[in-house]
Structures are given as structure tokens and as C-alpha cells.
Coordinates of C-alpha atoms in Angstrom, one line a residue:
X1 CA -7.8 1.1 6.4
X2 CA -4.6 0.0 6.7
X3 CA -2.7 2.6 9.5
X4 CA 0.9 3.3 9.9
X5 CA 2.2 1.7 6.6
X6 CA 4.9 3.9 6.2
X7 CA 5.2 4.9 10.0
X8 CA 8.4 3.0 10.2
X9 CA 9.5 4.5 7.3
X10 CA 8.7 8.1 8.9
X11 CA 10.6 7.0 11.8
X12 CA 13.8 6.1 10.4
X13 CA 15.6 9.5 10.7
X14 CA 19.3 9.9 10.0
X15 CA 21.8 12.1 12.2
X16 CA 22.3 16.0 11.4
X17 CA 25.5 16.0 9.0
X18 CA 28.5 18.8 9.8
X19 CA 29.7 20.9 6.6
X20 CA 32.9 18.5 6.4
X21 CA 30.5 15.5 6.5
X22 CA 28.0 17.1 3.5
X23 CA 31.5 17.4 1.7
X24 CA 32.3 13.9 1.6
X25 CA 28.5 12.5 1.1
X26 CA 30.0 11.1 -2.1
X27 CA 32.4 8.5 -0.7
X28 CA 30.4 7.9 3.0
X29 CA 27.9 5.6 2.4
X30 CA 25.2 6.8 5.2
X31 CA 23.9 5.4 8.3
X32 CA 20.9 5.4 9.4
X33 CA 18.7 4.8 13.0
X34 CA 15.3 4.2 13.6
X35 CA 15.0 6.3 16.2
X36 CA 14.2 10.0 15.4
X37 CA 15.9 11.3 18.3
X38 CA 19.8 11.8 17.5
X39 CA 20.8 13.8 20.3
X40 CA 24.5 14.6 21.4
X41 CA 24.7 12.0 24.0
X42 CA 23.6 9.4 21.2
X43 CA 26.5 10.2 19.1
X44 CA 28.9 9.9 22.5
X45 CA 27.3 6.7 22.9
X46 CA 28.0 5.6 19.6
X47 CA 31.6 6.8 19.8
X48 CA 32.3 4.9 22.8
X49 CA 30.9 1.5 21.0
X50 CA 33.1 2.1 18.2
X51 CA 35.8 3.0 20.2
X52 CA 36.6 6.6 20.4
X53 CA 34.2 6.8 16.8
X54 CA 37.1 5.4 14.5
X55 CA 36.6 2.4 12.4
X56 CA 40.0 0.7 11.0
X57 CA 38.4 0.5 7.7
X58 CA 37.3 3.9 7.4
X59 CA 39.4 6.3 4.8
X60 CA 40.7 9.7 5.8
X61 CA 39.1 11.5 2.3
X62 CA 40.7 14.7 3.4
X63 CA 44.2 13.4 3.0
X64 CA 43.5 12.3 -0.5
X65 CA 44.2 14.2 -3.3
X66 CA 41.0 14.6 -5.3
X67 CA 43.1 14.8 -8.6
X68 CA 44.6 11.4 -8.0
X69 CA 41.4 9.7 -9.6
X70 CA 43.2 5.9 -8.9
X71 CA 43.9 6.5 -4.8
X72 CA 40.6 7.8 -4.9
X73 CA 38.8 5.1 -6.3
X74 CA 40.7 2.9 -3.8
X75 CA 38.9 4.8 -1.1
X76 CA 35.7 4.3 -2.1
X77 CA 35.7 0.3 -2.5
X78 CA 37.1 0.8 0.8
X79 CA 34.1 2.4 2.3
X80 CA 31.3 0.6 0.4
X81 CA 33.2 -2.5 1.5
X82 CA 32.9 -0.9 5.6
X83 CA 29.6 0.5 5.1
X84 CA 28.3 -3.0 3.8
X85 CA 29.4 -5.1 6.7
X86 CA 26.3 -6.7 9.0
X87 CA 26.6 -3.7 12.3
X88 CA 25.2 -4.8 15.9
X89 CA 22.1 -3.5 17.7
X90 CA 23.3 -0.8 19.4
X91 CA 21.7 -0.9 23.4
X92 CA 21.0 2.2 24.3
X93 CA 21.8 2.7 28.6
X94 CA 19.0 3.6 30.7
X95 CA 19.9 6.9 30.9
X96 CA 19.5 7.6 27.6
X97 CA 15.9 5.8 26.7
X98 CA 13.3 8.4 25.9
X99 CA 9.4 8.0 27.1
X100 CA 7.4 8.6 30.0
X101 CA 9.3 6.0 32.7
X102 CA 11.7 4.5 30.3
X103 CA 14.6 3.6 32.7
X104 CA 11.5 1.0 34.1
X105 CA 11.4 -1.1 31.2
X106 CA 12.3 -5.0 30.8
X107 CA 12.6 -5.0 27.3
X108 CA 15.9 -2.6 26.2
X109 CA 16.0 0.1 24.0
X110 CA 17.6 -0.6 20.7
X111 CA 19.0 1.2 17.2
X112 CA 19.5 -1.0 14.3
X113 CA 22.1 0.3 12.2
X114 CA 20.7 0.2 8.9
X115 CA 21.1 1.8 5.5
X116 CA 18.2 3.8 4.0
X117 CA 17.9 0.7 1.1
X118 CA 17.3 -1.6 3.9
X119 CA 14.9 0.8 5.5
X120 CA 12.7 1.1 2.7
X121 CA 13.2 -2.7 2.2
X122 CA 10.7 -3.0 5.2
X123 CA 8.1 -0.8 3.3
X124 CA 8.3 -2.5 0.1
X125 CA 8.0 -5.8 2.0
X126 CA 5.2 -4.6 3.4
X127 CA 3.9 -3.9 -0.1
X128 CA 4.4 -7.0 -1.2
X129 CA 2.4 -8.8 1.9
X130 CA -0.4 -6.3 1.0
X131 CA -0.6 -7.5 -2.8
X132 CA 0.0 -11.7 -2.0
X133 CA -2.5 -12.6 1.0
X134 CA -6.1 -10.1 -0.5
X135 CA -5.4 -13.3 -2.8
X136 CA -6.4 -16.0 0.2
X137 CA -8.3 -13.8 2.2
X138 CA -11.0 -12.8 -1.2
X139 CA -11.1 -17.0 -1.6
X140 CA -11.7 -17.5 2.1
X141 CA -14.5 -14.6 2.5
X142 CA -16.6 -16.4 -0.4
X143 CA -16.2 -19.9 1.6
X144 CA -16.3 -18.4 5.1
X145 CA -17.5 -15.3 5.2
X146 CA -17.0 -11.8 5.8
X147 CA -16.8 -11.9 9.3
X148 CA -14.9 -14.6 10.1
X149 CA -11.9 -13.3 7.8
X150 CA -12.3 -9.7 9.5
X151 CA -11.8 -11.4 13.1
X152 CA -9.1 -13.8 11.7
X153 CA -6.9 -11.5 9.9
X154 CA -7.1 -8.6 12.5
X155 CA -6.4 -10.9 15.4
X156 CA -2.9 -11.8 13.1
X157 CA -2.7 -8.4 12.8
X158 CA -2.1 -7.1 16.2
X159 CA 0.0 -10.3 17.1
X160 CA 2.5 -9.4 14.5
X161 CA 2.2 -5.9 15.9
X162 CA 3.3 -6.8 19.2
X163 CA 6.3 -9.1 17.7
X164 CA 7.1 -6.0 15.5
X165 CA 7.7 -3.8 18.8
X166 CA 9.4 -6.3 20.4
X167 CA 11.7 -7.2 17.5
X168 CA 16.2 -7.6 18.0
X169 CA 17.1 -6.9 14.5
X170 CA 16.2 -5.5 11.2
X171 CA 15.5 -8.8 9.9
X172 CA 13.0 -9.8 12.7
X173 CA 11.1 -6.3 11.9
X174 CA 11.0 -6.9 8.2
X175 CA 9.7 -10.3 8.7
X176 CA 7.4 -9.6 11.2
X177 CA 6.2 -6.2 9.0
X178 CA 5.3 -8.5 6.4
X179 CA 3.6 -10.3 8.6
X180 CA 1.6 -7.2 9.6
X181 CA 1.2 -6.2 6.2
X182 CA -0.2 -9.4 5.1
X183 CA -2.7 -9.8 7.8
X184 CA -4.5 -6.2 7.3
X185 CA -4.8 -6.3 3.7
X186 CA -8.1 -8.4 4.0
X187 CA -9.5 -5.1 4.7
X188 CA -9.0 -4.2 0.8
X189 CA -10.5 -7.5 -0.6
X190 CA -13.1 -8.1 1.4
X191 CA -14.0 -4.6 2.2
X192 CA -15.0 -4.2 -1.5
X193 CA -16.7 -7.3 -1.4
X194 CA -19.0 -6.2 1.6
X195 CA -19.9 -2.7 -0.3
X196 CA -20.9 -4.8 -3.0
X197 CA -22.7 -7.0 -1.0
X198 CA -24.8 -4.2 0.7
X199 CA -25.0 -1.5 -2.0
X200 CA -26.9 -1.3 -5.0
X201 CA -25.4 -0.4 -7.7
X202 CA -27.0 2.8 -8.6
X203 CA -25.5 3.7 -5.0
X204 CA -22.8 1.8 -5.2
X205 CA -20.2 4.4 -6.4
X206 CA -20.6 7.0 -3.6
X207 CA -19.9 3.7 -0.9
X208 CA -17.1 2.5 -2.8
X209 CA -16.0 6.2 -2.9
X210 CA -16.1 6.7 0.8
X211 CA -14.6 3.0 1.4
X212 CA -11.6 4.0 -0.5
X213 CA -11.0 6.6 1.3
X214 CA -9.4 4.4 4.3
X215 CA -6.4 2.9 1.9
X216 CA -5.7 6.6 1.1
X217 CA -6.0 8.2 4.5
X218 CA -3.1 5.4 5.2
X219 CA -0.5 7.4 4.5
X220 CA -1.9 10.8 5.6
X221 CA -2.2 10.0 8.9
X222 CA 0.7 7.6 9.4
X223 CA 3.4 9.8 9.1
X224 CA 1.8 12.4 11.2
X225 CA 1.0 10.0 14.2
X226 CA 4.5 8.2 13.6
X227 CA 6.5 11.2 13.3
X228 CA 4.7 12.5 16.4
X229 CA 4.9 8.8 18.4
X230 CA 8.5 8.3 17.4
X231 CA 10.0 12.1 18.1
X232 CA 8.6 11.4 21.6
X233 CA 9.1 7.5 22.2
X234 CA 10.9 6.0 19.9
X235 CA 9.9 4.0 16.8
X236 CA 8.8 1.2 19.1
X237 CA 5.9 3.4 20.3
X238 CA 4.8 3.3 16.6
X239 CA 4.1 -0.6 17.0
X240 CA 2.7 -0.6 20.0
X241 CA -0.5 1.8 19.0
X242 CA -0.7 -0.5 16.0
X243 CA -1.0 -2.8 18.9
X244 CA -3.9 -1.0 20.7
X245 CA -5.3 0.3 17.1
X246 CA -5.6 -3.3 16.3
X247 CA -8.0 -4.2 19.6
X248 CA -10.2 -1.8 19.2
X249 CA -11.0 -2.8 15.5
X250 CA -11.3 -6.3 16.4
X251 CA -13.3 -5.7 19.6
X252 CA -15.6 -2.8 16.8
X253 CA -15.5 -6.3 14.7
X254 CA -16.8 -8.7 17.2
X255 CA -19.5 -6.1 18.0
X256 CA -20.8 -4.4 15.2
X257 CA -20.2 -6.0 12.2
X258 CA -22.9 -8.9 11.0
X259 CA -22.4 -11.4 8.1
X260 CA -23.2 -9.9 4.5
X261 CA -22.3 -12.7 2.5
X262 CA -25.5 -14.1 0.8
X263 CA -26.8 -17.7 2.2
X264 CA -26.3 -19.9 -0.6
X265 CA -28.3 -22.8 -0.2
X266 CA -26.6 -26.5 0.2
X267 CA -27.6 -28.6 -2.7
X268 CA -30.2 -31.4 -1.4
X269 CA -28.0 -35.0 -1.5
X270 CA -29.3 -38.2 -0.5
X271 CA -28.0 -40.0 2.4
X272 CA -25.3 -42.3 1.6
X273 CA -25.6 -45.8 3.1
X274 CA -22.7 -46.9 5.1
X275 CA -20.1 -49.1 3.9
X276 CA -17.0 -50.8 4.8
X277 CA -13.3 -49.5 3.9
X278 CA -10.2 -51.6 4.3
X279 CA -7.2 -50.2 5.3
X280 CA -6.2 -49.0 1.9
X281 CA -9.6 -47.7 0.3
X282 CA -9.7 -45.9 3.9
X283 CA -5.8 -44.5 3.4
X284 CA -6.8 -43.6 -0.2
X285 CA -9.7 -41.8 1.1
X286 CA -7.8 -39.4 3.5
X287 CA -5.1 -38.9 1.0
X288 CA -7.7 -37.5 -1.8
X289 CA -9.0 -35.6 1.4
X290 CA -5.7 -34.4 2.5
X291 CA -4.8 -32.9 -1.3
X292 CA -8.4 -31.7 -1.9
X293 CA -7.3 -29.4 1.2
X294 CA -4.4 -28.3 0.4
X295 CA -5.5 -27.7 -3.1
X296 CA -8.5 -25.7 -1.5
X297 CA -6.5 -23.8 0.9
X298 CA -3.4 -22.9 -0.7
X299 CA -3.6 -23.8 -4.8
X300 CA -7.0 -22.8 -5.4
X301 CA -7.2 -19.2 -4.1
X302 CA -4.6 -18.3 -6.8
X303 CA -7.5 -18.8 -9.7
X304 CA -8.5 -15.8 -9.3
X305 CA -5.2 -14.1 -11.3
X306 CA -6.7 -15.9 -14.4
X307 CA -9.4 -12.9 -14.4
X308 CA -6.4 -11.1 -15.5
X309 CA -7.0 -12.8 -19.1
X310 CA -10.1 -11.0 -19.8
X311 CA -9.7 -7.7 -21.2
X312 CA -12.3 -5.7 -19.2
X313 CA -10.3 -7.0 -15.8
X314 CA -6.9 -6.4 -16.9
X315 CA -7.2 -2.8 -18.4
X316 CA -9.2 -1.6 -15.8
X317 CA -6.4 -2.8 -13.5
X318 CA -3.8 -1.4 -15.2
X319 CA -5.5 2.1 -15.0
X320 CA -5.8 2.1 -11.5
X321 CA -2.5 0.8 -10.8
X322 CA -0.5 3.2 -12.5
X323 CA -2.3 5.9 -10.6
X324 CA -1.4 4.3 -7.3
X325 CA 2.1 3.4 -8.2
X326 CA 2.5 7.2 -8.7
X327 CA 0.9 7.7 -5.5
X328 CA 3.8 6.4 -3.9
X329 CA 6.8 8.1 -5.5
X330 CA 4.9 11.2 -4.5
X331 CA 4.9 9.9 -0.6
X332 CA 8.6 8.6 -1.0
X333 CA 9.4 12.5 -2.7
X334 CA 7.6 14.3 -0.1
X335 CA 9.7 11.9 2.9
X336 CA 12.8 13.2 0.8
X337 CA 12.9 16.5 -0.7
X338 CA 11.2 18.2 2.5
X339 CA 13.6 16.3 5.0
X340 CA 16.5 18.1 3.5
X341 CA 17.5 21.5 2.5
X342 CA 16.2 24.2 1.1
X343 CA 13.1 22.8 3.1
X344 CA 15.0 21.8 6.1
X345 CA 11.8 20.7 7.7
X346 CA 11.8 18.6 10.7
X347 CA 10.1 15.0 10.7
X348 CA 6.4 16.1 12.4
X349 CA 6.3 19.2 10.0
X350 CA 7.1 16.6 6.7
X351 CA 4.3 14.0 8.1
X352 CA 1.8 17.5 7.9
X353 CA 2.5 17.9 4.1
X354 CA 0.8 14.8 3.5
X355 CA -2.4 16.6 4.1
X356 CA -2.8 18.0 1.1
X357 CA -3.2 15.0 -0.8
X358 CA -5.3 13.8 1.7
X359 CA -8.0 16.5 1.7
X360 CA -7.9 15.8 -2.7
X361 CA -8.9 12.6 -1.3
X362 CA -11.5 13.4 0.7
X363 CA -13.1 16.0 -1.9
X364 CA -13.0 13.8 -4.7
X365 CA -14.6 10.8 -2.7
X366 CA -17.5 12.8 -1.8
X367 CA -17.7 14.7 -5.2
X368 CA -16.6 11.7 -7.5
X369 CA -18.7 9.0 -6.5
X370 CA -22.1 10.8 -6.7
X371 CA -21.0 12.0 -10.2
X372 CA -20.0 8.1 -10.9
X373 CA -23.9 7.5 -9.8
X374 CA -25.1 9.7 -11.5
X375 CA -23.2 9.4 -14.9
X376 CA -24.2 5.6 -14.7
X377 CA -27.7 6.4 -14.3
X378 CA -27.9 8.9 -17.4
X379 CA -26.1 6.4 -19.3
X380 CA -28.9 4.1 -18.3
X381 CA -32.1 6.3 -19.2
X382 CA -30.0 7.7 -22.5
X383 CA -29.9 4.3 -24.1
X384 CA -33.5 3.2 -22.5
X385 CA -32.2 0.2 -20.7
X386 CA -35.2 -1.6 -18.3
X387 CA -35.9 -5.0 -17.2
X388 CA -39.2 -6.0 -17.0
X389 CA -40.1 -4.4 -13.9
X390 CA -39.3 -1.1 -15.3
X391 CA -36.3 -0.7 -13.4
X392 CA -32.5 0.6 -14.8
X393 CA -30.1 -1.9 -16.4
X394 CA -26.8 -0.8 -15.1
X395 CA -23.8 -1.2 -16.6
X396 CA -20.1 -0.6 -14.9
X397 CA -18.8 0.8 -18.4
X398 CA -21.0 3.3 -18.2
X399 CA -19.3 4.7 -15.4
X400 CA -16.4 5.7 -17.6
X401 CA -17.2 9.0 -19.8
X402 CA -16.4 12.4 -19.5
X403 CA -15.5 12.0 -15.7
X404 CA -12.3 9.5 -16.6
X405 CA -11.2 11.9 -19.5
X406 CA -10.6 14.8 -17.1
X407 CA -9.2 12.4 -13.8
X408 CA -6.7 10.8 -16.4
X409 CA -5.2 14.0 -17.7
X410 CA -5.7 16.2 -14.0
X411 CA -3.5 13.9 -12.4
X412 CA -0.4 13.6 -14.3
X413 CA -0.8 17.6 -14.2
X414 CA -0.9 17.5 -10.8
X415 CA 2.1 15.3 -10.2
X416 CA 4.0 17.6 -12.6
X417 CA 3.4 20.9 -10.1
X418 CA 4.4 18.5 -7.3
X419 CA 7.5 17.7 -8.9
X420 CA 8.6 21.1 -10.5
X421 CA 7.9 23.1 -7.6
X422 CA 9.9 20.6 -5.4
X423 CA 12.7 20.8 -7.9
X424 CA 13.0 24.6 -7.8
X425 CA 12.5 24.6 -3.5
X426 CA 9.6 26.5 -4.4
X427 CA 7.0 27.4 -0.9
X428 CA 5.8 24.8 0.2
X429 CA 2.3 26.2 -1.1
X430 CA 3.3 25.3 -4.5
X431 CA 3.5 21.5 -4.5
X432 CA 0.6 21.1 -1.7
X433 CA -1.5 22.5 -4.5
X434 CA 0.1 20.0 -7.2
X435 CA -0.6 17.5 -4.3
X436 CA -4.2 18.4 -3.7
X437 CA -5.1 18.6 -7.4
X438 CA -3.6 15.0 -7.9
X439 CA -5.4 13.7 -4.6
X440 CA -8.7 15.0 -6.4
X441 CA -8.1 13.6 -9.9
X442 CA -6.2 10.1 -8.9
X443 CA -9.6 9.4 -6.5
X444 CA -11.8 9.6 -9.3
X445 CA -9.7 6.8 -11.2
X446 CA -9.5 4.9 -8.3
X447 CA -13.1 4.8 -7.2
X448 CA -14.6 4.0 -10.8
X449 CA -12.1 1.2 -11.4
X450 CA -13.2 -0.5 -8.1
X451 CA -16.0 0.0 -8.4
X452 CA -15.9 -1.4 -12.1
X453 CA -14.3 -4.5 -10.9
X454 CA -16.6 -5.9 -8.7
X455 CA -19.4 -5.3 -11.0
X456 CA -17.6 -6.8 -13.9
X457 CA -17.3 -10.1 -11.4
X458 CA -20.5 -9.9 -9.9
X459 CA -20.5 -13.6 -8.0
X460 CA -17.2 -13.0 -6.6
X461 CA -17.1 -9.1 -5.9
X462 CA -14.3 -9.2 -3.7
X463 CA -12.0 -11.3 -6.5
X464 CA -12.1 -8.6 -8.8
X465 CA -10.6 -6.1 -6.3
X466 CA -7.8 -8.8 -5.0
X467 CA -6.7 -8.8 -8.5
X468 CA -6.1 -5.1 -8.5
X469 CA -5.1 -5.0 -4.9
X470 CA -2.2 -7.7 -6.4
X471 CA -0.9 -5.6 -9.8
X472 CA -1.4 -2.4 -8.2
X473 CA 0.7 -2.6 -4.8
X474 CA 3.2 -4.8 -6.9
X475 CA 3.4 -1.6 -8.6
X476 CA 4.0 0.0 -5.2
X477 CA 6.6 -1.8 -3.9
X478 CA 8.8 -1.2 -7.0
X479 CA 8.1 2.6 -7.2
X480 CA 9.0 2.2 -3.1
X481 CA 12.3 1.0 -4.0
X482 CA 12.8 3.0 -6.7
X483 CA 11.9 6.3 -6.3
X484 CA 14.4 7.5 -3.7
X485 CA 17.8 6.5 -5.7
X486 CA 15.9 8.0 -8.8
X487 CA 14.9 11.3 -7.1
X488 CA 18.9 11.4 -5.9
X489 CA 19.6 10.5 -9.7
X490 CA 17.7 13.3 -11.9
X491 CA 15.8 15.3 -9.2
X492 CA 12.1 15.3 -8.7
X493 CA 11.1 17.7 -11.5
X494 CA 12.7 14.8 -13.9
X495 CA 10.9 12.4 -12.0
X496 CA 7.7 13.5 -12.0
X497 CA 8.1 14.6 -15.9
X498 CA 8.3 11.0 -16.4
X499 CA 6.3 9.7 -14.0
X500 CA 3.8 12.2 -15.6
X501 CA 3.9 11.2 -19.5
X502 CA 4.1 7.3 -19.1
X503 CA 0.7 7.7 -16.8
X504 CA -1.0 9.9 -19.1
X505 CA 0.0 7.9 -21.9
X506 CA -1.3 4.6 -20.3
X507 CA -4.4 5.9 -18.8
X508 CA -5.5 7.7 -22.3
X509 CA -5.0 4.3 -24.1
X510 CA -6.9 2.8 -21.2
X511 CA -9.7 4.4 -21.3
X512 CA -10.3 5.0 -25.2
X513 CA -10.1 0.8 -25.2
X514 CA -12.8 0.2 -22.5
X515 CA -15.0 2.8 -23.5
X516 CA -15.0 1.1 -27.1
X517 CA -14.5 -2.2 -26.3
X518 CA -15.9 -3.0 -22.8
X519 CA -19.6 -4.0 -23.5
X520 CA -18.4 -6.9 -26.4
X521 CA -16.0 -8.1 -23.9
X522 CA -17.9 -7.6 -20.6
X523 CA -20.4 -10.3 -22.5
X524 CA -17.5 -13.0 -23.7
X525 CA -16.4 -12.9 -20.2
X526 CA -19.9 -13.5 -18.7
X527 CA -20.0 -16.6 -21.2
X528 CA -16.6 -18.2 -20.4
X529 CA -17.7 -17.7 -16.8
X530 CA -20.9 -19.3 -17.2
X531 CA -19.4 -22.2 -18.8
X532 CA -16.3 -22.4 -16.2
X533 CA -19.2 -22.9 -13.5

């Protein structure tokens, strides 16, 4: 599970706007504060640092003549050009620091003046981390071991948690976010990879299911703790239960979880008799040493994007990654449209309407992955498929009939009641039931395709999912970036139209290829891996 992703993102709030202010959102480019808490005294505070509230390079827009397109123009270069400059951390006086015994603390309170591009910078970033390093850490679990990754990467984890709380700048925060980001994404890798070690695969779907449900219960949870943390303490208090969240898992770790990885056997070699090395056999030595390590550490890990070039890997990534790239323009639209009028909802009561999606989740990981077991089975028995021992010979095609038809076209119908009902300000019943029904359908795809993957790679289980973990939050991190200036561009209904049509467009040709191709290439790709080892 991979908590608080978008916690920061939920605490970044921006100040309540006056009806003159709301007028001129066209030529203001906006400021925003992580801090949820923009009280009056904040905005006194912030008049007296900017000396009365006046900034020589801001324009007075209501002494300028609308008609007068030319002075007008002038008077927006001039307020892109303000709004771009580089603003200091604003300090904010004992007084005024919120949180049980505040006024105690060393360490100040602080308020980065940032744009809302640079906020969600920190998120995508994040993103990024979480695509990159399930690379290194799927390599190192196959050399090292489960465990050892687990205790490694989560120990990273909460140190970057605790540099994240105790960060000056922006900057600091996005690099120490990445840092964060990068160090729990072993979970996704590797997690797969210990399923696969433990379950069978006739059982396999319904543990995958239930595994996935961690990634997904992310970003319900987050902004509701977040929202919650930050309204009370500040967006600091976000980092630090990362910080404690962290401990726990790792002392859970160090506890409870054993080694899964098979024992492979070392190969029997005989003893070597010993010679001697001059001084440049010996530096030669060390030197093809040195570069097998690096090669080994850093170079070697990244073989695993060449399973991209057989078919069977590539599509099935591709389905699930669309579905989770859309997954995020609906958390980026819900942060958005329910912030701002005519929902008008305050930060906790927008972290709550990630629930729907959330309980889709949790009903169609229960309900999806026994039906994934059980159409694999059928499959199985219909076509009369036994080893010699009389027992099943699964197949992860098979897991794709009937059940991806209806998840691939549910879910882009879902996403379109999301984004309609939005559009219109519709109850807020309306798109929580778009949002359920998607949550539903869009676990289905995602629990088949990873499952899929780490039976198409048996001998390296947790590969196949790094792969995917790689296209798919790539995916994410552009859809992060994107979807708010979109949403502000055509609306949500729009949005979600398109969003909609390319997904069902993809997924249909998706699936109609792997359920007619998948068997002929699922044996080329056995072969050229056969022959690569």
C-alpha cells in the first residue's frame, strides 16, 4: 500500500476569493499555500510581509478599460511576469502556528508560496519515483530476496518522510517526495512477486485481487486522513504520520514477514587452486569486478523493459494502464470540481467522496477475483487440459473471457456519469454512483492483468508487474499534470467523454488481440526465454 500519495496534494488549499477577486481570476495568476488553514490573521500576516499587501508589479485591472484589448494585454504579461517570480517561505509567528503546543516547537512553521502547477509537480514526481525504482527493487528481490528489499526500501521510506516534514522549500519537498515515492513502490513489485510465490494459481486471482486492493485504497484514505491531519496541524502533520506509518510496517516487517523466494541451489564448482597476480592482472581483476557491479546494480535491472517486446506483456500492460491513468483524472476531478462552487465543499468533506470508488474497489476485489478463479478453471476442464498427475493445466489467457468484455465497457460508462453529473453540479449522489460503478469495473481489469503478468513471466513474477508498475504510473503522472488545466479548459463532462472513448477503444482492441492471439505468443515468448537463459 502506498499511504498519503496525494495527501500533500489534499493539503495544498488556496485562500477564500472576494467577488472582486473571482472577477479578475482571468488576469491573477493564483497563489497557493500548503496549509489548509487560511484564516484572517494569515492574510494580515501576509499583508504585513508584503508591505501593507501591495506588490509594485501588480496591475490595478479595475482602472483598465476592458475594451482597450492593447492596455489590457499589457496587464497581463505584467502579472504572469509577478506571479512567476521565485516568492520566500513565509514564517509563520508563534502565535499563529496551529496544533496541540505549537508555540513549543524548534522547527518553525512555514508556507511555501507556490502555484497549483508546482503543487501537482510534487504528485507527478512522486509518480514518476513510483514507476522508475519497482525497476531495481523487482531485480534486487530475485538476487536478495523478498525480505531484505521490504526492510530496505521501508527503512528509506520513513527517512525521506522525516526529511519531507522537515523540508525549507518547495524544492526540498519535491525532492524529498520523490524520494519517498521511490522507496515505497517496492511494495508493488515485489508484493506481486510474493503472491505469486505463495499462491497457486488456481487461487491465485482472489490473492492478487485482495493485494491490489492496497494501491487502490491509496488514494481513498489519503485525502481523508490528510485533509483531516492538515485542517488540524498543518500539512507537516501529514509527513510526520507517514513517519510513524512507516515504523510500524517495518517493525510488522521485521516480525512477521519470512522469506518466500524459492532456494535456488548454487551450482557445484571445483575449488580453484591459488595463484599469483602481479600488480596489473590484480588491477585488471578489480576493474572487471568494479564494472560487473555496476553493470549488476544499476545497468542490468533495466532488462526487464525488453519484456515490453513480446506481445502478450505489452498489450496486457497497455490495458491496465489506461484504466489507471483514468483513475487519476477522476481523483484530480474530484480534488477540483467539489472544492469549488456549486459544490462548495470544504477539504475533509472532498477527501469523503473518494469513498465511493473505494467501496467499487473493495466489491470487485472480492467478487472479481473468485470469478477470475473460477473462469480459469472452466476454461481448464472445457478444453480437457491435465498433466500427468491428473491435475489442471492453467493458463493466464484463460482468465480473459466474458469477465474482461463487461469490466472494459462498465468502466468507461462509469467515468462518463462521473463526468456528466459533475459537469451539470448534479447531487453529489450522482457521480458517487459513476464512481462506484467505475471502482467495480476498473478492479476487474486491474486484477486479471496482474495477475496475467506474473504468470506470463513465471521465473521472474515480480518483473512482469514492474513493467506495468513503469507504463502505467508513467501514465499517471501525465494524466496528474494534465487533467487539472484540461478540466479548467472543456469542463469535466468533455473530459471524461474523451477520457471515456479513447479507453474503450483501447481496451476493446486489447482484449479481442489477446484473446485471439495470446496462446501462439505466450509459447514464442517461453522459447526466446528459454534460449536467453
Amino acid at each position: 500500500m502506498v499511504p498519503a500519495a496525494s495527501a500533500p496534494a489534499a493539503a495544498v488549499t488556496s485562500g477564500r476569493e472576494s467577488s472582486d477577486e473571482r472577477e479578475q481570476s482571468e488576469t491573477h495568476s493564483s497563489t497557493m499555500s500548503i496549509r489548509s488553514d487560511n484564516s484572517e490573521s494569515q492574510h494580515s500576516h501576509a499583508e504585513e510581509k508584503s508591505g501593507g499587501g501591495s506588490d509594485p508589479d501588480d496591475v490595478d485591472h479595475r482602472a483598465i478599460d476592458p475594451a482597450n484589448t492593447a492596455e489590457l494585454g499589457i496587464s497581463r504579461i505584467q502579472s504572469r511576469a509577478s506571479s512567476s517570480r521565485l516568492r520566500p517561505v513565509v514564517i509563520v509567528p508563534r502565535s499563529e502556528r496551529r496544533g496541540l503546543l505549537s508555540r513549543f516547537t524548534i522547527v518553525p512553521e512555514v508556507e511555501f508560496n507556490t502555484t497549483p502547477t508546482i503543487t501537482n509537480l510534487a504528485v507527478a514526481m512522486y509518480m514518476v519515483a513510483m514507476s522508475i525504482f519497482p525497476i531495481w527493487w523487482s531485480a534486487f528481490s530475485e538476487q536478495f530476496g523478498r525480505r531484505t528489499i521490504y526492510l530496505t526500501s521501508f527503512t528509506l521510506f520513513v527517512l525521506f518522510s522525516i526529511a519531507s516534514a522537515l523540508s525549507v522549500d518547495i524544492s526540498m519537498l519535491i525532492v524529498m517526495r520523490i524520494g519517498v515515492g521511490g522507496a515505497s513502490a517496492s511494495v508493488q513489485a515485489v508484493g506481486a512477486g510474493t503472491i505469486a510465490d505463495i499462491w497457486e494459481p488456481r487461487e491465485r486471482g482472489l490473492a492478487m485481487s485482495m493485494f491490489y486492493l492496497g494501491p487502490l485504497l491509496g488514494p481513498l484514505f489519503a485525502p481523508i486522513i490528510g485533509g483531516a491531519l492538515s485542517q488540524a496541524f498543518g500539512w507537516k502533520s501529514t509527513m510526520w504520520f507517514l513517519v510513524i506509518y512507516g515504523g510500524v510496517i517495518v517493525l510488522m516487517l521485521i516480525l512477521l514477514l519470512p522469506e518466500t523466494l524459492a532456494r535456488e541451489t548454487p551450482p557445484v564448482t571445483d575449488a580453484a587452486a591459488l595463484t599469483r597476480l602481479t600488480t596489473r592482472e590484480s588491477a585488471k581483476l578489480h576493474t572487471k569486478k568494479f564494472a560487473t557491479g555496476v553493470n549488476r546494480f544499476i545497468f542490468s535491472p533495466l532488462k526487464v523493459l525488453l519484456f515490453l517486446r513480446f506481445p502478450p506483456v505489452l498489450i496486457t500492460v497497455i490495458l491496465a494502464a489506461f484504466a489507471f491513468g483514468s483513475l487519476f483524472v477522476m481523483n484530480i476531478t474530484i480534488q477540483q470540481q467539489f472544492a469549488k462552487p456549486p459544490y462548495s465543499y470544504p477539504q475533509l468533506t472532498v477527501g469523503l467522496l473518494y469513498i465511493p470508488s473505494g467501496l467499487g474497489y473493495i466489491f470487485g476485489s472480492l467478487f472479481g477475483g473468485r470469478w477470475l478463479d473460477y473462469i480459469m478453471a472452466r476454461e481448464a476442464v472445457k478444453a480437457k487440459r491435465y498433466d500427468e498427475k491428473g491435475k489442471l493445466i492453467y493458463l493466464p489467457e484463460d482468465r480473459l473471457r466474458e469477465n474482461a468484455w463487461i469490466a472494459v465497457t462498465v468502466y468507461p460508462c462509469g467515468l462518463l456519469l462521473f463526468g456528466w453529473t459533475v459537469n451539470y453540479g448534479i447531487m453529489w449522489l450522482a457521480p458517487a454512483v459513476g464512481a462506484f460503478i467505475f471502482g467495480i469495473a476498473s478492479m476487474l481489469v486491474f486484477s486479471a492483468a496482474t495477475t496475467m503478468l506474473t504468470e506470463f513471466i513465471r521465473k521472474r513474477s515480480s518483473a512482469g508487474v514492474a513493467v506495468n508498475n513503469f507504463v502505467r504510473n508513467i501514465l499517471s503522472c501525465i494524466g496528474t499534470i494534465v487533467a487539472a488545466p484540461w478540466l479548467t479548459a472543456i469542463g469535466p463532462g468533455w473530459v471524461f467523454t474523451a477520457t471515456a472513448l479513447f479507453c474503450l477503444t483501447i481496451s476493446y482492441v486489447c482484449v479481442f488481440l489477446l484473446q485471439r492471439n495470446a496462446q501462439r505468443w505466450r509459447k514464442v515468448m517461453e522459447s526466446a526465454l528459454e534460449e536467453a537463459t
